[in-house]
Amino acid sequence: MRRILEIFLFVVLPVVVGVVNILSCGAASALSTWVAGEEEHPWGKTGTPWALDLMTKQGWIQPEYADSTTNLVPGLTKRGGTAWSPQWYGGYLGVVADGDSTTAWNMVPYAASHPVRGVSLLIDLGVIFPLNRITLFTGEGDEANVNILTGYEIYVNDGDPKNTIAGEPNYTFLARDTENEEAEIDVRFRTQFVRYIKLMVASDYGFVISEVGAYGSGYAPMARYRSDPIDLGSPANFGRIELSAQVDPKAKILLRTRTGSTPDPYIYYGKTGVGGEEAPVSK
């Protein structure tokens, strides 16, 4: 007899998921159904979607889709991604990933002996996407191209945990321009999986970057949904769990659940002060 249920969905390649039905029989043997993905329990309010789009069709979700019109960078924080520079105080550079062209990263040399050459911008999209275009919006500049990023190199990493060095992404060279005169930098390449983007400054002059763009063609290869603990109100016997889905031939979907009598699946211990003894405590 359990009263708490948790749902975990793991998706590999395109899968369209409808509703999850949980049939349970309570202590009084009254049959009831708890449904995720319908109006009473919508996906976005009953758990945490990761790399999933909540579709306009009621009750359906699918892996995020990269296309030529939607910039994937502004959504990186909801996927657990970030934008930052090791050479920038505070590190975090949300101004280049907020979708607002009026906010910008303004980098100027501290002195002639400390140029900005070698400064880097690191972007983690939070999810692997099939990309084929990266854009940079830099300062408009004057006749001397002040504020325009006049020199840059771009590198990418596919997000494979095996493609790392000492735990850090092992980047592959993508593009270079040391004589750029355009305020909008537009780099196009053959579609490939990308999660991490690295920009290296190849100029001694100050610059402004207001937005970074990432575009592609195709679905995120992995996505997941994890529900909040579902309290059924009283101990219940579970009948069956049904998943309505449309799955491409090469795609896979894993449905995993766990049950218990409390919302928190963990047991916490604290030192008693007597030798190395420990005793259960609240969180």
Short mmCIF file of C-alpha atoms in Angstrom, two decimals:
data_model
loop_
_atom_site.label_atom_id
_atom_site.label_comp_id
_atom_site.label_asym_id
_atom_site.label_seq_id
_atom_site.Cartn_x
_atom_site.Cartn_y
_atom_site.Cartn_z
CA MET A 1 0.00 0.00 0.00
CA ARG A 2 1.57 3.30 -1.13
CA ARG A 3 0.24 6.85 -1.41
CA ILE A 4 3.14 8.67 -3.13
CA LEU A 5 4.11 8.16 -6.78
CA GLU A 6 6.81 9.75 -8.91
CA ILE A 7 7.06 9.52 -12.73
CA PHE A 8 10.27 9.77 -14.78
CA LEU A 9 10.29 9.82 -18.59
CA PHE A 10 13.53 9.63 -20.58
CA VAL A 11 13.31 10.21 -24.32
CA VAL A 12 15.93 9.41 -26.96
CA LEU A 13 15.24 10.92 -30.40
CA PRO A 14 11.84 12.24 -31.53
CA VAL A 15 8.95 11.02 -29.44
CA VAL A 16 5.56 12.67 -29.04
CA VAL A 17 4.12 11.88 -25.62
CA GLY A 18 0.48 12.27 -24.77
CA VAL A 19 -0.92 11.55 -21.35
CA VAL A 20 0.17 9.29 -18.51
CA ASN A 21 -2.77 7.54 -16.84
CA ILE A 22 -2.36 6.10 -13.37
CA LEU A 23 -5.18 3.82 -12.24
CA SER A 24 -5.36 3.29 -8.51
CA CYS A 25 -7.71 1.63 -6.05
CA GLY A 26 -7.93 3.30 -2.63
CA ALA A 27 -8.58 1.84 0.79
CA ALA A 28 -12.32 1.91 0.12
CA SER A 29 -11.82 0.11 -3.22
CA ALA A 30 -13.01 3.14 -5.22
CA LEU A 31 -11.36 3.16 -8.65
CA SER A 32 -9.81 6.52 -9.56
CA THR A 33 -7.55 7.79 -12.32
CA TRP A 34 -4.80 10.42 -12.06
CA VAL A 35 -3.84 11.82 -15.47
CA ALA A 36 -0.70 13.82 -16.29
CA GLY A 37 -0.92 16.02 -19.37
CA GLU A 38 -4.58 17.02 -19.18
CA GLU A 39 -6.20 20.24 -18.00
CA GLU A 40 -6.32 19.30 -14.31
CA HIS A 41 -2.67 18.17 -14.19
CA PRO A 42 -0.76 19.88 -17.06
CA TRP A 43 2.86 18.84 -17.66
CA GLY A 44 4.28 22.23 -16.82
CA LYS A 45 2.64 22.36 -13.37
CA THR A 46 3.07 18.77 -12.23
CA GLY A 47 6.79 18.31 -12.82
CA THR A 48 9.97 19.45 -14.50
CA PRO A 49 10.34 19.16 -18.29
CA TRP A 50 13.90 19.23 -19.69
CA ALA A 51 14.49 19.81 -23.42
CA LEU A 52 10.76 19.33 -23.99
CA ASP A 53 8.25 21.52 -25.78
CA LEU A 54 4.72 21.74 -24.43
CA MET A 55 2.84 21.41 -27.70
CA THR A 56 -0.21 23.37 -28.71
CA LYS A 57 -2.11 20.09 -29.01
CA GLN A 58 -3.64 19.65 -25.56
CA GLY A 59 -1.77 17.16 -23.41
CA TRP A 60 1.21 16.46 -25.69
CA ILE A 61 4.93 17.06 -25.22
CA GLN A 62 7.90 16.40 -27.51
CA PRO A 63 11.68 17.01 -27.55
CA GLU A 64 12.68 20.59 -28.37
CA TYR A 65 13.11 21.28 -32.07
CA ALA A 66 15.84 23.42 -33.58
CA ASP A 67 14.94 25.42 -36.70
CA SER A 68 16.15 28.39 -38.71
CA THR A 69 13.85 30.92 -37.06
CA THR A 70 14.09 30.29 -33.30
CA ASN A 71 17.18 31.29 -31.33
CA LEU A 72 17.98 28.51 -28.84
CA VAL A 73 20.30 30.62 -26.66
CA PRO A 74 17.66 32.60 -24.67
CA GLY A 75 16.18 29.33 -23.37
CA LEU A 76 19.44 27.91 -22.05
CA THR A 77 18.85 28.62 -18.35
CA LYS A 78 15.63 26.56 -18.25
CA ARG A 79 17.69 23.64 -19.59
CA GLY A 80 20.41 24.11 -16.96
CA GLY A 81 22.78 25.91 -19.33
CA THR A 82 24.74 29.13 -18.86
CA ALA A 83 26.81 31.84 -20.55
CA TRP A 84 29.96 33.10 -18.89
CA SER A 85 33.52 34.34 -19.31
CA PRO A 86 36.50 33.38 -17.12
CA GLN A 87 37.91 36.86 -17.73
CA TRP A 88 34.76 38.76 -16.71
CA TYR A 89 34.11 39.70 -13.08
CA GLY A 90 31.21 37.67 -11.78
CA GLY A 91 31.65 35.26 -14.66
CA TYR A 92 27.96 35.01 -15.65
CA LEU A 93 26.97 36.85 -18.84
CA GLY A 94 23.22 36.54 -19.07
CA VAL A 95 23.06 39.77 -21.10
CA VAL A 96 24.19 37.89 -24.22
CA ALA A 97 21.51 35.21 -23.72
CA ASP A 98 18.44 37.16 -22.61
CA GLY A 99 16.94 37.85 -26.03
CA ASP A 100 17.15 41.61 -25.34
CA SER A 101 19.31 43.54 -27.81
CA THR A 102 19.35 46.60 -25.51
CA THR A 103 21.50 44.77 -22.93
CA ALA A 104 25.07 43.93 -23.84
CA TRP A 105 28.50 42.77 -22.73
CA ASN A 106 30.91 45.69 -23.10
CA MET A 107 34.55 44.63 -22.95
CA VAL A 108 37.32 47.25 -23.07
CA PRO A 109 41.09 46.92 -22.56
CA TYR A 110 42.27 47.79 -19.06
CA ALA A 111 45.36 49.40 -20.60
CA ALA A 112 47.49 49.16 -23.70
CA SER A 113 49.50 46.47 -21.93
CA HIS A 114 46.33 44.43 -21.23
CA PRO A 115 44.43 43.97 -24.52
CA VAL A 116 41.26 41.91 -24.76
CA ARG A 117 42.83 39.40 -27.13
CA GLY A 118 42.32 35.91 -25.72
CA VAL A 119 39.16 36.76 -23.77
CA SER A 120 36.62 33.95 -24.12
CA LEU A 121 32.84 33.58 -24.00
CA LEU A 122 31.58 30.11 -23.08
CA ILE A 123 27.99 29.06 -23.76
CA ASP A 124 26.34 25.88 -22.55
CA LEU A 125 22.98 25.38 -24.29
CA GLY A 126 22.09 22.86 -21.57
CA VAL A 127 21.02 20.35 -24.23
CA ILE A 128 22.57 18.86 -27.37
CA PHE A 129 21.06 20.29 -30.56
CA PRO A 130 21.68 19.74 -34.29
CA LEU A 131 23.04 23.19 -35.21
CA ASN A 132 24.10 24.76 -38.49
CA ARG A 133 24.25 28.47 -37.71
CA ILE A 134 25.74 30.70 -34.98
CA THR A 135 25.28 34.47 -34.90
CA LEU A 136 26.83 37.31 -32.89
CA PHE A 137 25.35 40.79 -32.64
CA THR A 138 28.10 43.27 -31.85
CA GLY A 139 28.30 47.03 -31.40
CA GLU A 140 27.40 49.27 -34.34
CA GLY A 141 30.75 51.07 -34.05
CA ASP A 142 31.99 54.26 -35.72
CA GLU A 143 34.24 54.77 -38.70
CA ALA A 144 37.09 53.08 -36.83
CA ASN A 145 34.87 50.05 -36.10
CA VAL A 146 35.02 50.71 -32.35
CA ASN A 147 32.69 48.29 -30.51
CA ILE A 148 32.61 45.82 -33.42
CA LEU A 149 34.27 42.50 -32.68
CA THR A 150 36.97 42.77 -35.33
CA GLY A 151 38.61 39.42 -34.69
CA TYR A 152 37.19 36.14 -33.40
CA GLU A 153 37.48 32.37 -33.40
CA ILE A 154 34.55 30.02 -32.74
CA TYR A 155 34.80 26.47 -31.39
CA VAL A 156 32.11 23.89 -30.57
CA ASN A 157 31.68 20.67 -28.60
CA ASP A 158 29.00 18.02 -29.13
CA GLY A 159 28.21 17.47 -25.44
CA ASP A 160 29.38 13.84 -25.42
CA PRO A 161 30.79 13.11 -21.91
CA LYS A 162 33.59 11.17 -23.61
CA ASN A 163 34.63 14.23 -25.62
CA THR A 164 36.29 16.00 -22.69
CA ILE A 165 39.76 16.73 -21.33
CA ALA A 166 40.14 16.79 -17.54
CA GLY A 167 36.36 17.10 -17.27
CA GLU A 168 36.15 20.11 -19.59
CA PRO A 169 34.70 20.09 -23.14
CA ASN A 170 37.23 19.26 -25.87
CA TYR A 171 36.42 21.92 -28.44
CA THR A 172 36.65 21.62 -32.22
CA PHE A 173 37.55 24.62 -34.38
CA LEU A 174 34.63 25.98 -36.41
CA ALA A 175 35.39 29.44 -37.82
CA ARG A 176 37.85 32.36 -37.72
CA ASP A 177 37.87 35.95 -38.96
CA THR A 178 40.60 38.40 -37.93
CA GLU A 179 39.42 41.25 -40.17
CA ASN A 180 35.72 41.41 -39.44
CA GLU A 181 33.91 44.66 -40.25
CA GLU A 182 30.33 43.50 -39.79
CA ALA A 183 28.21 44.33 -36.75
CA GLU A 184 26.25 41.11 -37.29
CA ILE A 185 28.43 38.02 -37.52
CA ASP A 186 26.72 35.09 -39.20
CA VAL A 187 28.56 31.74 -39.27
CA ARG A 188 26.94 28.86 -41.18
CA PHE A 189 28.18 25.28 -41.27
CA ARG A 190 27.15 21.71 -41.95
CA THR A 191 24.55 20.51 -39.43
CA GLN A 192 26.22 18.85 -36.44
CA PHE A 193 25.42 18.13 -32.81
CA VAL A 194 26.46 21.00 -30.51
CA ARG A 195 25.97 21.69 -26.83
CA TYR A 196 28.93 23.95 -25.98
CA ILE A 197 30.02 27.04 -27.92
CA LYS A 198 33.30 28.86 -27.28
CA LEU A 199 34.12 32.31 -28.65
CA MET A 200 37.74 33.48 -28.50
CA VAL A 201 38.55 37.15 -29.11
CA ALA A 202 41.28 37.52 -31.74
CA SER A 203 41.63 41.29 -31.60
CA ASP A 204 43.22 43.86 -29.29
CA TYR A 205 40.28 46.26 -29.46
CA GLY A 206 37.31 46.63 -27.17
CA PHE A 207 33.95 45.32 -28.31
CA VAL A 208 30.26 44.97 -27.47
CA ILE A 209 28.19 41.78 -27.83
CA SER A 210 24.47 42.16 -27.26
CA GLU A 211 23.20 38.72 -28.29
CA VAL A 212 24.39 35.30 -29.37
CA GLY A 213 22.23 33.14 -31.61
CA ALA A 214 22.17 29.39 -32.24
CA TYR A 215 19.98 27.82 -34.94
CA GLY A 216 19.69 24.38 -36.47
CA SER A 217 17.51 21.72 -37.99
CA GLY A 218 16.14 18.78 -36.05
CA TYR A 219 15.17 17.53 -32.62
CA ALA A 220 17.24 17.47 -29.44
CA PRO A 221 18.41 13.82 -29.29
CA MET A 222 17.54 13.47 -25.59
CA ALA A 223 14.85 14.90 -23.32
CA ARG A 224 13.24 14.03 -20.01
CA TYR A 225 10.32 14.78 -17.73
CA ARG A 226 10.26 14.19 -14.00
CA SER A 227 7.05 14.66 -12.08
CA ASP A 228 6.75 16.13 -8.64
CA PRO A 229 5.79 13.58 -5.97
CA ILE A 230 2.11 12.80 -6.55
CA ASP A 231 0.16 12.48 -3.32
CA LEU A 232 -2.90 10.32 -3.94
CA GLY A 233 -4.39 11.35 -0.60
CA SER A 234 -4.52 7.91 0.98
CA PRO A 235 -2.83 4.51 0.63
CA ALA A 236 -3.70 2.92 -2.69
CA ASN A 237 -3.16 -0.23 -4.73
CA PHE A 238 -1.92 0.69 -8.19
CA GLY A 239 -3.58 -1.01 -11.11
CA ARG A 240 -1.68 -0.06 -14.25
CA ILE A 241 0.23 2.90 -15.68
CA GLU A 242 -0.49 3.75 -19.30
CA LEU A 243 1.57 5.96 -21.59
CA SER A 244 0.12 7.33 -24.82
CA ALA A 245 2.91 8.11 -27.30
CA GLN A 246 3.91 8.27 -30.96
CA VAL A 247 7.45 6.92 -31.32
CA ASP A 248 9.65 7.11 -34.42
CA PRO A 249 11.15 3.73 -35.45
CA LYS A 250 14.66 4.61 -34.20
CA ALA A 251 13.52 6.42 -31.06
CA LYS A 252 13.29 5.04 -27.54
CA ILE A 253 11.33 6.05 -24.48
CA LEU A 254 11.81 4.90 -20.91
CA LEU A 255 9.03 5.19 -18.34
CA ARG A 256 10.14 4.73 -14.75
CA THR A 257 8.21 5.15 -11.50
CA ARG A 258 8.82 4.83 -7.79
CA THR A 259 6.42 4.78 -4.88
CA GLY A 260 6.56 5.37 -1.15
CA SER A 261 4.67 6.66 1.84
CA THR A 262 6.35 10.09 2.10
CA PRO A 263 7.07 12.77 -0.54
CA ASP A 264 10.81 12.76 0.30
CA PRO A 265 12.56 9.55 -0.77
CA TYR A 266 15.60 10.22 1.42
CA ILE A 267 16.48 9.43 5.04
CA TYR A 268 18.70 11.97 6.79
CA TYR A 269 21.21 11.30 9.56
CA GLY A 270 22.98 13.56 12.03
CA LYS A 271 25.96 13.07 14.31
CA THR A 272 24.92 12.27 17.88
CA GLY A 273 28.19 13.46 19.39
CA VAL A 274 28.88 10.04 20.83
CA GLY A 275 31.77 8.49 19.00
CA GLY A 276 30.88 8.04 15.36
CA GLU A 277 27.22 7.33 16.02
CA GLU A 278 24.50 8.78 13.81
CA ALA A 279 20.74 8.98 14.25
CA PRO A 280 17.86 9.72 11.84
CA VAL A 281 16.88 13.41 11.76
CA SER A 282 14.58 15.63 9.74
CA LYS A 283 15.95 17.41 6.68
#
